[in-house]
Amino acid sequence: MIDVQEIQRRIIELDVEHRDLDAVIEMLTRDGHSDQLQLRRLKKRKLQLKDHITLLKMQLVPDVPA
């Protein structure tokens, strides 16, 4: 079983990367001279990070019998 503190640490790391990507995407979009392929890749990576963060957060929630 993965340690809860390790999961929380990883969530924080991914969240920081997610926010950094958000800032880069906003800056490139505002610039107007951005590479559309690069923007699509950054947005895809941002979505992957969000999905990974969600999965990690789900691991922190204890299973509750229905």
GROMACS .gro file of C-alpha atoms in nm:
model
   66
    1MET     CA    1   0.000   0.000   0.000
    2ILE     CA    2   0.132   0.342  -0.089
    3ASP     CA    3   0.184   0.576   0.203
    4VAL     CA    4  -0.079   0.850   0.241
    5GLN     CA    5   0.187   1.116   0.284
    6GLU     CA    6   0.353   1.004  -0.040
    7ILE     CA    7   0.021   1.036  -0.225
    8GLN     CA    8  -0.038   1.382  -0.079
    9ARG     CA    9   0.315   1.490  -0.173
   10ARG     CA   10   0.263   1.368  -0.529
   11ILE     CA   11  -0.073   1.549  -0.552
   12ILE     CA   12   0.098   1.874  -0.451
   13GLU     CA   13   0.374   1.824  -0.710
   14LEU     CA   14   0.123   1.755  -0.987
   15ASP     CA   15  -0.093   2.047  -0.879
   16VAL     CA   16   0.205   2.283  -0.903
   17GLU     CA   17   0.286   2.152  -1.251
   18HIS     CA   18  -0.081   2.192  -1.348
   19ARG     CA   19  -0.084   2.557  -1.235
   20ASP     CA   20   0.246   2.624  -1.412
   21LEU     CA   21   0.106   2.482  -1.736
   22ASP     CA   22  -0.204   2.695  -1.694
   23ALA     CA   23   0.013   3.006  -1.667
   24VAL     CA   24   0.220   2.910  -1.972
   25ILE     CA   25  -0.093   2.837  -2.178
   26GLU     CA   26  -0.246   3.170  -2.078
   27MET     CA   27   0.075   3.356  -2.165
   28LEU     CA   28   0.105   3.188  -2.505
   29THR     CA   29  -0.262   3.250  -2.582
   30ARG     CA   30  -0.238   3.615  -2.483
   31ASP     CA   31   0.075   3.657  -2.697
   32GLY     CA   32  -0.118   3.567  -3.011
   33HIS     CA   33   0.188   3.434  -3.194
   34SER     CA   34   0.177   3.089  -3.043
   35ASP     CA   35   0.223   2.753  -3.209
   36GLN     CA   36  -0.116   2.580  -3.212
   37LEU     CA   37   0.040   2.234  -3.195
   38GLN     CA   38   0.237   2.333  -2.889
   39LEU     CA   39  -0.076   2.476  -2.726
   40ARG     CA   40  -0.270   2.154  -2.794
   41ARG     CA   41   0.010   1.948  -2.641
   42LEU     CA   42   0.027   2.168  -2.333
   43LYS     CA   43  -0.350   2.151  -2.288
   44LYS     CA   44  -0.345   1.773  -2.328
   45ARG     CA   45  -0.071   1.744  -2.067
   46LYS     CA   46  -0.272   1.969  -1.835
   47LEU     CA   47  -0.576   1.740  -1.870
   48GLN     CA   48  -0.359   1.434  -1.805
   49LEU     CA   49  -0.229   1.595  -1.488
   50LYS     CA   50  -0.582   1.674  -1.373
   51ASP     CA   51  -0.690   1.315  -1.432
   52HIS     CA   52  -0.387   1.182  -1.244
   53ILE     CA   53  -0.454   1.418  -0.952
   54THR     CA   54  -0.815   1.298  -0.939
   55LEU     CA   55  -0.707   0.934  -0.932
   56LEU     CA   56  -0.462   1.002  -0.651
   57LYS     CA   57  -0.727   1.188  -0.451
   58MET     CA   58  -0.960   0.891  -0.494
   59GLN     CA   59  -0.694   0.670  -0.333
   60LEU     CA   60  -0.708   0.888  -0.023
   61VAL     CA   61  -1.082   0.837   0.023
   62PRO     CA   62  -1.157   0.520   0.221
   63ASP     CA   63  -1.389   0.266   0.064
   64VAL     CA   64  -1.735   0.288   0.215
   65PRO     CA   65  -1.959  -0.016   0.182
   66ALA     CA   66  -2.281   0.057  -0.004
   0.00000   0.00000   0.00000
